[in-house]
């Protein structure tokens, strides 16, 4: 017998329900689109996280994604105006992917950084896959850094519809170490 908690984030509030059953099951933490307005941590215990709409990490706040977390995205981008701290480990990497089963290129838009004047974002020991959803005839890169400072360490960008990493726009600062 299994017992599983399902948590749904609704802005600043959350709804939690407990389920019991005989067969194994996977409970997703549903993250609807909107703006994260307070510091937030996504833990492996609540993984996978399913982002169902355009998600913005608001200016002045951080989203911390713990090692081993899977983030599945339905179509839209994850847009960082604040700070993303997604630091996996070699043994417990982070996965950003499409919610399609199986994940296919173009299943979600991209990770987009536009965080002028914010603390540096960090992404390490992570894979970004199945991004590049076409928008108005354009296929975006899997990761776009428009402004701000972002450090990528041991990040793999794979199986996307567009190219890997773009740095452009408003004077971004990007560091890539051991990335592919």
mmCIF file of N, CA and C in Angstrom, residues 97-105 129-130 159:
data_model
loop_
_atom_site.group_PDB
_atom_site.id
_atom_site.type_symbol
_atom_site.label_atom_id
_atom_site.label_comp_id
_atom_site.label_asym_id
_atom_site.label_seq_id
_atom_site.Cartn_x
_atom_site.Cartn_y
_atom_site.Cartn_z
ATOM 1 N N UNK A 97 12.353 19.553 -18.557
ATOM 2 C CA UNK A 97 11.903 18.841 -19.751
ATOM 3 C C UNK A 97 10.453 19.171 -20.063
ATOM 4 N N UNK A 98 9.984 18.642 -21.153
ATOM 5 C CA UNK A 98 8.591 18.794 -21.556
ATOM 6 C C UNK A 98 7.715 17.844 -20.730
ATOM 7 N N UNK A 99 6.454 18.203 -20.590
ATOM 8 C CA UNK A 99 5.500 17.309 -19.922
ATOM 9 C C UNK A 99 4.951 16.266 -20.892
ATOM 10 N N UNK A 100 5.361 16.310 -22.161
ATOM 11 C CA UNK A 100 4.932 15.294 -23.121
ATOM 12 C C UNK A 100 5.506 13.944 -22.733
ATOM 13 N N UNK A 101 4.775 12.880 -23.050
ATOM 14 C CA UNK A 101 5.244 11.534 -22.758
ATOM 15 C C UNK A 101 5.262 10.728 -24.052
ATOM 16 N N UNK A 102 6.421 10.468 -24.630
ATOM 17 C CA UNK A 102 7.761 10.851 -24.194
ATOM 18 C C UNK A 102 8.054 12.305 -24.557
ATOM 19 N N UNK A 103 9.042 12.906 -23.886
ATOM 20 C CA UNK A 103 9.411 14.288 -24.216
ATOM 21 C C UNK A 103 9.912 14.376 -25.665
ATOM 22 N N UNK A 104 9.388 15.342 -26.402
ATOM 23 C CA UNK A 104 9.800 15.529 -27.787
ATOM 24 C C UNK A 104 10.286 16.960 -27.981
ATOM 25 N N UNK A 105 11.205 17.194 -28.918
ATOM 26 C CA UNK A 105 11.703 18.553 -29.154
ATOM 27 C C UNK A 105 10.550 19.523 -29.417
ATOM 28 N N UNK A 129 16.038 19.734 -21.792
ATOM 29 C CA UNK A 129 15.708 18.960 -22.989
ATOM 30 C C UNK A 129 14.289 19.243 -23.454
ATOM 31 N N UNK A 130 14.037 18.946 -24.724
ATOM 32 C CA UNK A 130 12.717 19.010 -25.345
ATOM 33 C C UNK A 130 12.143 20.419 -25.390
ATOM 34 N N UNK A 159 18.284 17.397 -27.337
ATOM 35 C CA UNK A 159 16.987 17.006 -27.885
ATOM 36 C C UNK A 159 15.993 18.164 -27.913
#
